[in-house]
């Protein structure tokens, strides 16, 4: 059984609480973090990247193919990192401190031909 860990992003202070230490759900609930709109509670995926860095929700990760993704909990799993072995990923930032990493990737992914749909463009280009 894996240890369930969290981190908390403070929107007012623009930093993580207790950086470097793990926060338990009990301490978060007792500190009323769960219902506070100024904070974002992010769960650890239980996975590590190729460099041994723990992967959390809202981390920005990159694959060997240089595709960039944001880690999200959806449909009972952490997408996209739950689908592939953790060693295939590299944490390159998070959405709070490194949103600029996503801008370049989005511009790269937008198709220049209106006839292409985004899905086909992202998964192999033109028909």
N, CA, C and O atoms as a MOPAC input file, in Angstrom:
PM7 MOZYME 1SCF
protein

 N      0.84500 1    -1.17900 1     0.00000 1
 C      0.00000 1     0.00000 1     0.00000 1
 C      0.89200 1     1.24500 1     0.00000 1
 O      1.84000 1     1.34200 1     0.78000 1
 N      0.57800 1     2.18100 1    -0.87500 1
 C      1.40800 1     3.37600 1    -0.97200 1
 C      0.95600 1     4.44500 1     0.01100 1
 O     -0.21500 1     4.51400 1     0.38400 1
 N      1.89900 1     5.27000 1     0.42100 1
 C      1.58700 1     6.40300 1     1.28200 1
 C      0.88700 1     7.47300 1     0.44000 1
 O      1.34200 1     7.80200 1    -0.65500 1
 N     -0.21700 1     8.01200 1     0.95300 1
 C     -0.94100 1     9.05300 1     0.23600 1
 C     -0.42500 1    10.39500 1     0.72500 1
 O     -0.54100 1    10.73000 1     1.90400 1
 N      0.15500 1    11.16800 1    -0.21000 1
 C      0.74900 1    12.45100 1     0.12700 1
 C      0.12400 1    13.55800 1    -0.70300 1
 O     -0.41600 1    13.32200 1    -1.78400 1
 N      0.20700 1    14.76300 1    -0.17700 1
 C     -0.35100 1    15.93200 1    -0.84200 1
 C      0.64800 1    17.07700 1    -0.77900 1
 O      1.57900 1    17.07300 1     0.02700 1
 N      0.43300 1    18.05100 1    -1.64500 1
 C      1.10600 1    19.33100 1    -1.53100 1
 C      0.02600 1    20.39800 1    -1.71600 1
 O     -1.02500 1    20.13300 1    -2.30000 1
 N      0.29100 1    21.59400 1    -1.21900 1
 C     -0.70100 1    22.66300 1    -1.28200 1
 C     -0.07700 1    23.88900 1    -1.92300 1
 O      0.95300 1    24.38400 1    -1.46400 1
 N     -0.70900 1    24.38400 1    -2.99700 1
 C     -0.29000 1    25.62400 1    -3.64000 1
 C     -1.11800 1    26.75500 1    -3.04800 1
 O     -2.34500 1    26.67500 1    -3.00300 1
 N     -0.44900 1    27.80400 1    -2.59500 1
 C     -1.10700 1    28.97700 1    -2.02600 1
 C     -1.20200 1    30.05600 1    -3.09500 1
 O     -0.18500 1    30.62900 1    -3.48700 1
 N     -2.41300 1    30.33900 1    -3.57200 1
 C     -2.61400 1    31.33400 1    -4.62300 1
 C     -2.28400 1    32.75000 1    -4.17300 1
 O     -1.90500 1    33.58700 1    -4.99200 1
 N     -2.42300 1    33.02500 1    -2.88900 1
 C     -2.12900 1    34.37000 1    -2.38100 1
 C     -0.62700 1    34.60600 1    -2.22000 1
 O     -0.12800 1    35.69100 1    -2.51900 1
 N      0.08500 1    33.58800 1    -1.74900 1
 C      1.53200 1    33.70800 1    -1.51800 1
 C      2.36400 1    33.27400 1    -2.72700 1
 O      3.56800 1    33.52900 1    -2.78000 1
 N      1.71800 1    32.61500 1    -3.70000 1
 C      2.39400 1    32.09600 1    -4.89500 1
 C      3.56900 1    31.17500 1    -4.57000 1
 O      4.66700 1    31.32000 1    -5.10900 1
 N      3.30600 1    30.22600 1    -3.67600 1
 C      4.29100 1    29.19400 1    -3.38200 1
 C      3.60500 1    27.97700 1    -2.77100 1
 O      2.42700 1    28.02100 1    -2.41600 1
 N      4.37000 1    26.88800 1    -2.65700 1
 C      3.84400 1    25.68100 1    -2.02700 1
 C      4.05200 1    25.77100 1    -0.52300 1
 O      5.06100 1    26.29700 1    -0.05400 1
 N      3.08400 1    25.25200 1     0.22900 1
 C      3.21200 1    25.19300 1     1.67900 1
 C      4.26400 1    24.16600 1     2.05100 1
 O      4.32600 1    23.08800 1     1.46000 1
 N      5.08500 1    24.50000 1     3.02400 1
 C      6.02900 1    23.53500 1     3.57900 1
 C      6.83000 1    22.81200 1     2.54200 1
 O      6.99800 1    21.59400 1     2.61000 1
 N      7.33600 1    23.56600 1     1.56000 1
 C      8.07900 1    22.92700 1     0.48200 1
 C      9.17200 1    22.03700 1     1.06300 1
 O      9.91800 1    22.44000 1     1.95600 1
 N      9.24800 1    20.82100 1     0.53500 1
 C     10.24700 1    19.88100 1     1.01600 1
 C      9.71600 1    18.93000 1     2.07400 1
 O     10.38500 1    17.95100 1     2.40400 1
 N      8.52600 1    19.19300 1     2.61800 1
 C      7.95900 1    18.25900 1     3.59400 1
 C      6.60800 1    17.78200 1     3.08300 1
 O      5.90700 1    18.50500 1     2.37500 1
 N      6.25900 1    16.58000 1     3.44400 1
 C      4.99100 1    15.99700 1     3.00600 1
 C      3.88200 1    16.37400 1     3.97500 1
 O      4.08400 1    16.38600 1     5.18900 1
 N      2.72200 1    16.67700 1     3.43500 1
 C      1.57500 1    17.04400 1     4.24400 1
 C      0.58100 1    15.89900 1     4.25000 1
 O      0.27800 1    15.32900 1     3.20200 1
 N      0.07600 1    15.56200 1     5.42100 1
 C     -0.91200 1    14.47800 1     5.51200 1
 C     -2.30600 1    15.05500 1     5.34600 1
 O     -2.53000 1    16.24500 1     5.57000 1
 N     -3.23700 1    14.20300 1     4.95300 1
 C     -4.61600 1    14.63600 1     4.78200 1
 C     -5.19100 1    15.11200 1     6.11200 1
 O     -5.97900 1    16.05700 1     6.13900 1
 N     -4.81100 1    14.47500 1     7.20900 1
 C     -5.30000 1    14.86600 1     8.53200 1
 C     -4.88700 1    16.29700 1     8.85000 1
 O     -5.70900 1    17.08400 1     9.31900 1
 N     -3.63500 1    16.64400 1     8.60400 1
 C     -3.18500 1    18.01000 1     8.89200 1
 C     -3.84300 1    19.01200 1     7.95800 1
 O     -4.12900 1    20.13700 1     8.37000 1
 N     -4.09000 1    18.63300 1     6.71900 1
 C     -4.73300 1    19.53600 1     5.77000 1
 C     -6.17900 1    19.82700 1     6.16900 1
 O     -6.62400 1    20.97300 1     6.11100 1
 N     -6.90600 1    18.79500 1     6.57200 1
 C     -8.29900 1    18.98100 1     6.99000 1
 C     -8.35600 1    19.80600 1     8.26400 1
 O     -9.20500 1    20.68800 1     8.39200 1
 N     -7.45400 1    19.52700 1     9.21700 1
 C     -7.47400 1    20.27900 1    10.47600 1
 C     -7.09500 1    21.73900 1    10.26000 1
 O     -7.49600 1    22.60000 1    11.04300 1
 N     -6.33400 1    22.03000 1     9.21600 1
 C     -5.96900 1    23.41300 1     8.89300 1
 C     -7.00500 1    24.06500 1     7.97300 1
 O     -6.79500 1    25.18900 1     7.51600 1
 N     -8.10800 1    23.38700 1     7.69600 1
 C     -9.20200 1    23.88000 1     6.84100 1
 C     -8.73900 1    24.23100 1     5.43500 1
 O     -9.29100 1    25.14000 1     4.81600 1
 N     -7.75200 1    23.53900 1     4.92700 1
 C     -7.23800 1    23.79500 1     3.58700 1
 C     -8.20300 1    23.31700 1     2.51700 1
 O     -8.32800 1    23.94200 1     1.46400 1
 N     -8.87900 1    22.22000 1     2.78200 1
 C     -9.72800 1    21.59400 1     1.78300 1
 C    -10.82700 1    22.54000 1     1.28900 1
 O    -11.20800 1    22.47400 1     0.12100 1
 N    -11.33300 1    23.40400 1     2.14200 1
 C    -12.43300 1    24.28700 1     1.76400 1
 C    -11.98900 1    25.72100 1     1.51100 1
 O    -12.82900 1    26.62100 1     1.46900 1
 N    -10.71500 1    25.95300 1     1.34600 1
 C    -10.18700 1    27.30300 1     1.17500 1
 C     -9.94600 1    27.56900 1    -0.31300 1
 O     -9.17300 1    26.85200 1    -0.94800 1
 N    -10.60200 1    28.59900 1    -0.87800 1
 C    -10.46500 1    28.91500 1    -2.29800 1
 C     -9.09500 1    29.49100 1    -2.65500 1
 O     -8.74200 1    29.54900 1    -3.83300 1
 N     -8.32500 1    29.91400 1    -1.66500 1
 C     -7.01900 1    30.50800 1    -1.96300 1
 C     -5.92500 1    29.46100 1    -2.10600 1
 O     -4.77400 1    29.80100 1    -2.37800 1
 N     -6.27200 1    28.18900 1    -1.92600 1
 C     -5.27600 1    27.12600 1    -2.02200 1
 C     -5.72500 1    26.03500 1    -2.99000 1
 O     -6.91600 1    25.86200 1    -3.25100 1
 N     -4.74400 1    25.30800 1    -3.51200 1
 C     -5.01300 1    24.18500 1    -4.41500 1
 C     -4.35100 1    22.94700 1    -3.81600 1
 O     -3.13300 1    22.90100 1    -3.63800 1
 N     -5.17100 1    21.95100 1    -3.50900 1
 C     -4.69900 1    20.69300 1    -2.94700 1
 C     -4.34700 1    19.75200 1    -4.09000 1
 O     -5.17600 1    19.49500 1    -4.96300 1
 N     -3.11900 1    19.23500 1    -4.08900 1
 C     -2.65100 1    18.35900 1    -5.17200 1
 C     -2.12300 1    17.05400 1    -4.58100 1
 O     -1.30400 1    17.06000 1    -3.66200 1
 N     -2.60800 1    15.92800 1    -5.12800 1
 C     -2.21300 1    14.61400 1    -4.61400 1
 C     -1.01300 1    14.06700 1    -5.36600 1
 O     -0.85900 1    14.27400 1    -6.57000 1
 N     -0.17100 1    13.36600 1    -4.62700 1
 C      0.95900 1    12.65200 1    -5.20800 1
 C      0.41300 1    11.45000 1    -5.97300 1
 O     -0.50600 1    10.78000 1    -5.50200 1
 N      0.97400 1    11.17200 1    -7.15200 1
 C      0.50800 1    10.05100 1    -7.97500 1
 C      1.01600 1     8.70200 1    -7.48400 1
 O      0.48400 1     7.65800 1    -7.86300 1
 N      2.04200 1     8.72300 1    -6.64100 1
 C      2.67900 1     7.47900 1    -6.22700 1
 C      3.75100 1     7.03200 1    -7.20200 1
 O      4.36500 1     5.98100 1    -7.01600 1
 N      3.97900 1     7.83000 1    -8.24600 1
 C      4.97400 1     7.51900 1    -9.27000 1
 C      6.12300 1     8.51100 1    -9.20300 1
 O      5.97900 1     9.62300 1    -8.69500 1
 N      7.26200 1     8.08800 1    -9.72400 1
 C      8.42700 1     8.97100 1    -9.84000 1
 C      8.82800 1     9.04700 1   -11.30100 1
 O      8.60000 1     8.11300 1   -12.07000 1
 N      9.43100 1    10.17600 1   -11.67800 1
 C      9.88100 1    10.32200 1   -13.05400 1
 C     11.22100 1     9.63800 1   -13.24900 1
 O     11.72500 1     8.99000 1   -12.33100 1
 N     11.80200 1     9.77100 1   -14.42300 1
 C     13.05400 1     9.07900 1   -14.75400 1
 C     14.23000 1     9.54600 1   -13.89400 1
 O     15.25400 1     8.86700 1   -13.81800 1
 N     14.08300 1    10.70400 1   -13.24500 1
 C     15.14000 1    11.23200 1   -12.36700 1
 C     14.85000 1    10.99100 1   -10.89400 1
 O     15.58600 1    11.47300 1   -10.03300 1
 N     13.78100 1    10.24800 1   -10.59000 1
 C     13.42700 1     9.95000 1    -9.21200 1
 C     12.59900 1    11.03500 1    -8.53500 1
 O     12.40100 1    10.98800 1    -7.32100 1
 N     12.11200 1    12.00800 1    -9.29600 1
 C     11.28900 1    13.09300 1    -8.75000 1
 C      9.84200 1    12.61400 1    -8.63200 1
 O      9.29600 1    12.04700 1    -9.57800 1
 N      9.21900 1    12.84100 1    -7.46900 1
 C      7.82900 1    12.45200 1    -7.28700 1
 C      6.92700 1    13.27800 1    -8.20500 1
 O      7.14400 1    14.47400 1    -8.39800 1
 N      5.90800 1    12.61500 1    -8.77000 1
 C      4.99000 1    13.27400 1    -9.69000 1
 C      3.68000 1    13.56800 1    -8.96000 1
 O      3.08200 1    12.68000 1    -8.35200 1
 N      3.24300 1    14.83500 1    -9.03000 1
 C      2.00200 1    15.29500 1    -8.40600 1
 C      1.01400 1    15.75100 1    -9.46400 1
 O      1.37700 1    15.98900 1   -10.61600 1
 N     -0.25400 1    15.87000 1    -9.04800 1
 C     -1.25800 1    16.51200 1    -9.89400 1
 C     -0.75000 1    17.90200 1   -10.25500 1
 O     -0.06900 1    18.54700 1    -9.45800 1
 N     -1.07900 1    18.35400 1   -11.44100 1
 C     -0.72000 1    19.68300 1   -11.95800 1
 C      0.76700 1    19.85800 1   -12.25200 1
 O      1.21600 1    20.97000 1   -12.53000 1
 N      1.53100 1    18.77300 1   -12.19200 1
 C      2.91100 1    18.84300 1   -12.67000 1
 C      2.88800 1    18.85500 1   -14.19700 1
 O      1.98000 1    18.30800 1   -14.82300 1
 N      3.88400 1    19.47900 1   -14.77100 1
 C      4.06400 1    19.44700 1   -16.22200 1
 C      5.14200 1    18.40700 1   -16.48400 1
 O      6.25200 1    18.50200 1   -15.96000 1
 N      4.80500 1    17.41600 1   -17.29900 1
 C      5.73500 1    16.32900 1   -17.58100 1
 C      5.99800 1    16.24500 1   -19.07400 1
 O      5.19100 1    16.67700 1   -19.89700 1
 N      7.14600 1    15.67900 1   -19.39400 1
 C      7.55900 1    15.52800 1   -20.78700 1
 C      7.94700 1    14.08400 1   -21.01800 1
 O      8.51500 1    13.44100 1   -20.13600 1
 N      7.64000 1    13.56300 1   -22.21800 1
 C      8.03900 1    12.21000 1   -22.59000 1
 C      9.33800 1    12.28800 1   -23.39100 1
 O      9.82400 1    13.37000 1   -23.72000 1
 N      9.88700 1    11.10300 1   -23.69700 1
 C     11.10100 1    11.05600 1   -24.51800 1
 C     10.87800 1    11.72300 1   -25.86600 1
 O     11.81000 1    12.29300 1   -26.43300 1
 N      9.65700 1    11.65900 1   -26.38800 1
 C      9.33600 1    12.27900 1   -27.66700 1
 C      9.12700 1    13.77600 1   -27.57400 1
 O      8.74100 1    14.40400 1   -28.55900 1
 N      9.37300 1    14.36200 1   -26.41000 1
 C      9.25700 1    15.80100 1   -26.15400 1
 C      7.81500 1    16.28200 1   -26.13900 1
 O      7.57900 1    17.48700 1   -26.22600 1
 N      6.83900 1    15.38100 1   -26.03100 1
 C      5.45300 1    15.80300 1   -25.84300 1
 C      5.28400 1    16.26300 1   -24.40700 1
 O      5.83700 1    15.65900 1   -23.48800 1
 N      4.52300 1    17.32900 1   -24.21000 1
 C      4.34600 1    17.92400 1   -22.89300 1
 C      2.89300 1    17.76500 1   -22.46600 1
 O      1.97200 1    18.00200 1   -23.24800 1
 N      2.70000 1    17.35400 1   -21.20000 1
 C      1.37200 1    17.11500 1   -20.65700 1
 C      1.27000 1    17.68500 1   -19.25000 1
 O      2.27900 1    17.87600 1   -18.57100 1
 N      0.03600 1    17.95500 1   -18.81600 1
 C     -0.24200 1    18.31100 1   -17.43000 1
 C     -0.86200 1    17.08200 1   -16.77200 1
 O     -1.77400 1    16.47200 1   -17.33000 1
 N     -0.37400 1    16.71700 1   -15.59500 1
 C     -0.89100 1    15.55800 1   -14.87100 1
 C     -2.22400 1    15.94000 1   -14.22800 1
 O     -2.30600 1    16.91200 1   -13.47700 1
 N     -3.27400 1    15.15700 1   -14.53200 1
 C     -4.61200 1    15.40900 1   -14.01600 1
 C     -5.22700 1    14.10300 1   -13.52500 1
 O     -4.99200 1    13.04300 1   -14.10400 1
 N     -6.01500 1    14.18300 1   -12.45400 1
 C     -6.75600 1    13.01000 1   -11.99500 1
 C     -8.08300 1    12.99100 1   -12.72100 1
 O     -8.89100 1    13.90700 1   -12.56600 1
 N     -8.31900 1    11.95000 1   -13.51600 1
 C     -9.53100 1    11.85200 1   -14.31900 1
 C     -9.87600 1    10.39000 1   -14.52400 1
 O     -9.00400 1     9.56900 1   -14.81200 1
 N    -11.13300 1    10.07500 1   -14.37700 1
 C    -11.63500 1     8.73100 1   -14.63300 1
 C    -10.89400 1     7.67500 1   -13.80000 1
 O    -10.59300 1     6.58500 1   -14.28700 1
 N    -10.60900 1     8.01500 1   -12.54400 1
 C    -10.01800 1     7.06000 1   -11.61100 1
 C     -8.52300 1     6.85200 1   -11.71700 1
 O     -7.98100 1     5.93300 1   -11.10300 1
 N     -7.83500 1     7.70700 1   -12.49900 1
 C     -6.38200 1     7.54800 1   -12.60200 1
 C     -5.72500 1     8.89300 1   -12.89400 1
 O     -6.39000 1     9.86200 1   -13.26100 1
 N     -4.42500 1     8.92800 1   -12.72600 1
 C     -3.65300 1    10.13000 1   -13.01300 1
 C     -3.20500 1    10.08200 1   -14.47200 1
 O     -2.31400 1     9.31500 1   -14.83700 1
 N     -3.83200 1    10.90700 1   -15.29200 1
 C     -3.50100 1    10.95800 1   -16.72100 1
 C     -2.42500 1    11.99500 1   -16.95100 1
 O     -2.44800 1    13.02400 1   -16.27700 1
 N     -1.50200 1    11.79900 1   -17.83900 1
 C     -1.25300 1    10.60300 1   -18.63300 1
 C     -0.27500 1     9.63400 1   -17.98100 1
 O     -0.01100 1     8.57500 1   -18.55100 1
 N      0.27200 1     9.95100 1   -16.81700 1
 C      1.37200 1     9.15500 1   -16.26600 1
 C      0.98300 1     7.76100 1   -15.81000 1
 O      1.84600 1     6.88800 1   -15.71900 1
 N     -0.28400 1     7.52400 1   -15.52300 1
 C     -0.71000 1     6.18200 1   -15.10500 1
 C     -0.67800 1     5.19400 1   -16.25600 1
 O     -0.65000 1     3.98300 1   -16.03500 1
 N     -0.68100 1     5.69700 1   -17.48300 1
 C     -0.73300 1     4.82000 1   -18.65100 1
 C      0.62400 1     4.24700 1   -19.04100 1
 O      0.68800 1     3.20100 1   -19.68700 1
 N      1.69600 1     4.90900 1   -18.66500 1
 C      3.03900 1     4.44700 1   -19.01600 1
 C      3.90300 1     4.36300 1   -17.77300 1
 O      3.62000 1     5.01100 1   -16.76600 1
 N      4.93600 1     3.57900 1   -17.84400 1
 C      5.86100 1     3.43300 1   -16.74200 1
 C      6.46000 1     4.78600 1   -16.37000 1
 O      6.78700 1     5.58300 1   -17.24900 1
 N      6.60700 1     5.04900 1   -15.07200 1
 C      7.09000 1     6.33800 1   -14.57800 1
 C      8.42500 1     6.76700 1   -15.13600 1
 O      8.69400 1     7.96400 1   -15.24700 1
 N      9.27200 1     5.81000 1   -15.49300 1
 C     10.59700 1     6.16900 1   -15.99000 1
 C     10.54700 1     6.81600 1   -17.37100 1
 O     11.55400 1     7.34000 1   -17.84700 1
 N      9.38300 1     6.78100 1   -18.01700 1
 C      9.24300 1     7.41200 1   -19.32900 1
 C      8.97200 1     8.89600 1   -19.23000 1
 O      8.99100 1     9.58500 1   -20.25100 1
 N      8.72000 1     9.41600 1   -18.04000 1
 C      8.33500 1    10.81100 1   -17.84200 1
 C      9.45800 1    11.60400 1   -17.19700 1
 O     10.33100 1    11.05500 1   -16.52400 1
 N      9.41100 1    12.91000 1   -17.42000 1
 C     10.32000 1    13.82200 1   -16.71600 1
 C      9.50200 1    15.02600 1   -16.26800 1
 O      8.86500 1    15.68800 1   -17.08700 1
 N      9.51900 1    15.31200 1   -14.95500 1
 C      8.83700 1    16.49500 1   -14.43700 1
 C      9.68300 1    17.70100 1   -14.82300 1
 O     10.86600 1    17.77800 1   -14.49100 1
 N      9.04900 1    18.65500 1   -15.54000 1
 C      9.78900 1    19.84800 1   -15.97400 1
 C      9.23000 1    21.11400 1   -15.33700 1
 O      9.72300 1    22.21300 1   -15.59500 1
 N      8.20000 1    20.96200 1   -14.50300 1
 C      7.63600 1    22.11000 1   -13.81300 1
 C      6.23100 1    21.80500 1   -13.33200 1
 O      5.82400 1    20.64600 1   -13.24800 1
 N      5.49300 1    22.86700 1   -13.01600 1
 C      4.09500 1    22.73400 1   -12.61300 1
 C      3.30700 1    23.91000 1   -13.17700 1
 O      3.88800 1    24.91100 1   -13.59700 1
 N      1.97500 1    23.78400 1   -13.18400 1
 C      1.15200 1    24.80400 1   -13.82800 1
 C      1.18200 1    26.14900 1   -13.10800 1
 O      0.85400 1    27.17500 1   -13.70300 1
 N      1.56700 1    26.15400 1   -11.84700 1
 C      1.56400 1    27.39400 1   -11.07000 1
 C      2.79800 1    28.25100 1   -11.35600 1
 O      2.69700 1    29.47000 1   -11.49000 1
 N      3.93600 1    27.61900 1   -11.44600 1
 C      5.20000 1    28.34200 1   -11.58000 1
 C      5.77500 1    28.31200 1   -12.99200 1
 O      6.66000 1    29.10700 1   -13.31100 1
 N      5.29400 1    27.41900 1   -13.83500 1
 C      5.90300 1    27.22500 1   -15.14600 1
 C      4.88900 1    27.15600 1   -16.27300 1
 O      5.07100 1    26.37800 1   -17.21000 1
 N      3.83200 1    27.94500 1   -16.21100 1
 C      2.78900 1    27.89600 1   -17.24300 1
 C      3.33100 1    28.27800 1   -18.61900 1
 O      2.73300 1    27.93200 1   -19.63700 1
 N      4.45200 1    28.98600 1   -18.65800 1
 C      5.06500 1    29.35200 1   -19.93700 1
 C      5.49700 1    28.11900 1   -20.72700 1
 O      5.60000 1    28.18400 1   -21.95200 1
 N      5.75000 1    27.01100 1   -20.05900 1
 C      6.12300 1    25.77800 1   -20.76100 1
 C      4.97500 1    25.26600 1   -21.61600 1
 O      5.20200 1    24.62500 1   -22.64300 1
 N      3.75500 1    25.54100 1   -21.20400 1
 C      2.57900 1    25.07700 1   -21.94100 1
 C      2.28500 1    25.94600 1   -23.15100 1
 O      1.77600 1    25.44000 1   -24.15100 1
 N      2.58400 1    27.22000 1   -23.09400 1
 C      2.29100 1    28.14700 1   -24.18900 1
 C      3.03600 1    27.73700 1   -25.44500 1
 O      2.43900 1    27.66100 1   -26.51900 1
 N      4.32200 1    27.47200 1   -25.33100 1
 C      5.10700 1    27.07300 1   -26.49100 1
 C      4.59800 1    25.77200 1   -27.08300 1
 O      4.55900 1    25.62300 1   -28.30400 1
 N      4.20700 1    24.82800 1   -26.23800 1
 C      3.74000 1    23.54300 1   -26.72200 1
 C      2.39000 1    23.68100 1   -27.41800 1
 O      2.15600 1    23.03600 1   -28.43900 1
 N      1.50700 1    24.50400 1   -26.88400 1
 C      0.19800 1    24.70800 1   -27.50900 1
 C      0.37000 1    25.33800 1   -28.88400 1
 O     -0.28300 1    24.91700 1   -29.83900 1
 N      1.23600 1    26.33900 1   -29.00400 1
 C      1.46400 1    26.96500 1   -30.30000 1
 C      2.04100 1    25.97800 1   -31.30300 1
 O      1.73200 1    26.04800 1   -32.49300 1
 N      2.86900 1    25.06600 1   -30.83700 1
 C      3.46300 1    24.05500 1   -31.70600 1
 C      2.40800 1    23.06700 1   -32.19300 1
 O      2.51900 1    22.54100 1   -33.30100 1
 N      1.38000 1    22.81000 1   -31.37100 1
 C      0.39500 1    21.79300 1   -31.69200 1
 C     -0.74100 1    22.29400 1   -32.57300 1
 O     -1.44300 1    21.47300 1   -33.16300 1
 N     -0.95400 1    23.58600 1   -32.68900 1
 C     -2.08000 1    24.09600 1   -33.45500 1
 C     -1.82900 1    23.85200 1   -34.94600 1
 O     -0.81300 1    24.29400 1   -35.48300 1
 N     -2.73400 1    23.16300 1   -35.60300 1
 C     -2.52100 1    22.86600 1   -37.01800 1
 C     -2.64700 1    24.12200 1   -37.87200 1
 O     -3.45000 1    25.00600 1   -37.57200 1
 N     -1.85100 1    24.19700 1   -38.93600 1
 C     -1.92100 1    25.36300 1   -39.81200 1
 C     -2.92900 1    25.17100 1   -40.93900 1
 O     -3.23300 1    26.12000 1   -41.66100 1
 N     -3.44500 1    23.97400 1   -41.09800 1
 C     -4.43400 1    23.69100 1   -42.13400 1
 C     -5.79100 1    23.48600 1   -41.47500 1
 O     -5.94400 1    22.57200 1   -40.66400 1
 N     -6.77100 1    24.30800 1   -41.79800 1
 C     -8.07800 1    24.23700 1   -41.16800 1
 C     -8.73100 1    22.87900 1   -41.39700 1
 O     -9.54800 1    22.45300 1   -40.58100 1
 N     -8.39700 1    22.19200 1   -42.47500 1
 C     -8.97300 1    20.88400 1   -42.77500 1
 C     -8.57500 1    19.80300 1   -41.78500 1
 O     -9.28300 1    18.80300 1   -41.66300 1
 N     -7.46600 1    19.96800 1   -41.07400 1
 C     -7.03900 1    18.96400 1   -40.08800 1
 C     -7.81200 1    19.15000 1   -38.80400 1
 O     -8.04300 1    20.27800 1   -38.36900 1
 N     -8.21300 1    18.05000 1   -38.19700 1
 C     -8.76400 1    18.22600 1   -36.86300 1
 C     -7.62600 1    18.01700 1   -35.86700 1
 O     -6.63300 1    17.35400 1   -36.16700 1
 N     -7.78700 1    18.58900 1   -34.69200 1
 C     -6.72500 1    18.57900 1   -33.68500 1
 C     -6.29700 1    17.16000 1   -33.34600 1
 O     -5.10300 1    16.88500 1   -33.22800 1
 N     -7.25900 1    16.25900 1   -33.19000 1
 C     -6.91200 1    14.89300 1   -32.79800 1
 C     -5.97100 1    14.25300 1   -33.80800 1
 O     -4.96700 1    13.65600 1   -33.41800 1
 N     -6.27000 1    14.36400 1   -35.07900 1
 C     -5.39900 1    13.76900 1   -36.09100 1
 C     -4.05000 1    14.46600 1   -36.13200 1
 O     -3.02100 1    13.82500 1   -36.34500 1
 N     -4.05300 1    15.75700 1   -35.93200 1
 C     -2.79200 1    16.48400 1   -35.92800 1
 C     -1.89100 1    16.00900 1   -34.79600 1
 O     -0.69300 1    15.80200 1   -34.99300 1
 N     -2.47500 1    15.83400 1   -33.59800 1
 C     -1.68700 1    15.41300 1   -32.43900 1
 C     -1.23700 1    13.97000 1   -32.54200 1
 O     -0.23700 1    13.58500 1   -31.93500 1
 N     -1.96300 1    13.16700 1   -33.30400 1
 C     -1.64600 1    11.73200 1   -33.37200 1
 C     -1.21900 1    11.30000 1   -34.75900 1
 O     -1.61700 1    10.23300 1   -35.22500 1
 N     -0.41200 1    12.11500 1   -35.42800 1
 C      0.15800 1    11.65400 1   -36.67900 1
 C      0.03800 1    12.59100 1   -37.85100 1
 O      0.45900 1    12.23400 1   -38.95100 1
 N     -0.50500 1    13.75000 1   -37.67600 1
 C     -0.53900 1    14.73000 1   -38.75500 1
 C     -1.70000 1    14.55600 1   -39.70100 1
 O     -2.77300 1    14.09900 1   -39.30600 1
 N     -1.49000 1    14.92000 1   -40.95100 1
 C     -2.55300 1    14.88700 1   -41.94900 1
 C     -3.02300 1    13.46400 1   -42.21700 1
 O     -2.31000 1    12.49300 1   -41.96500 1
 N     -4.25300 1    13.37100 1   -42.73900 1
 C     -4.82400 1    12.05200 1   -43.09100 1
 C     -4.05900 1    11.42000 1   -44.21500 1
 O     -4.39300 1    10.31500 1   -44.64400 1

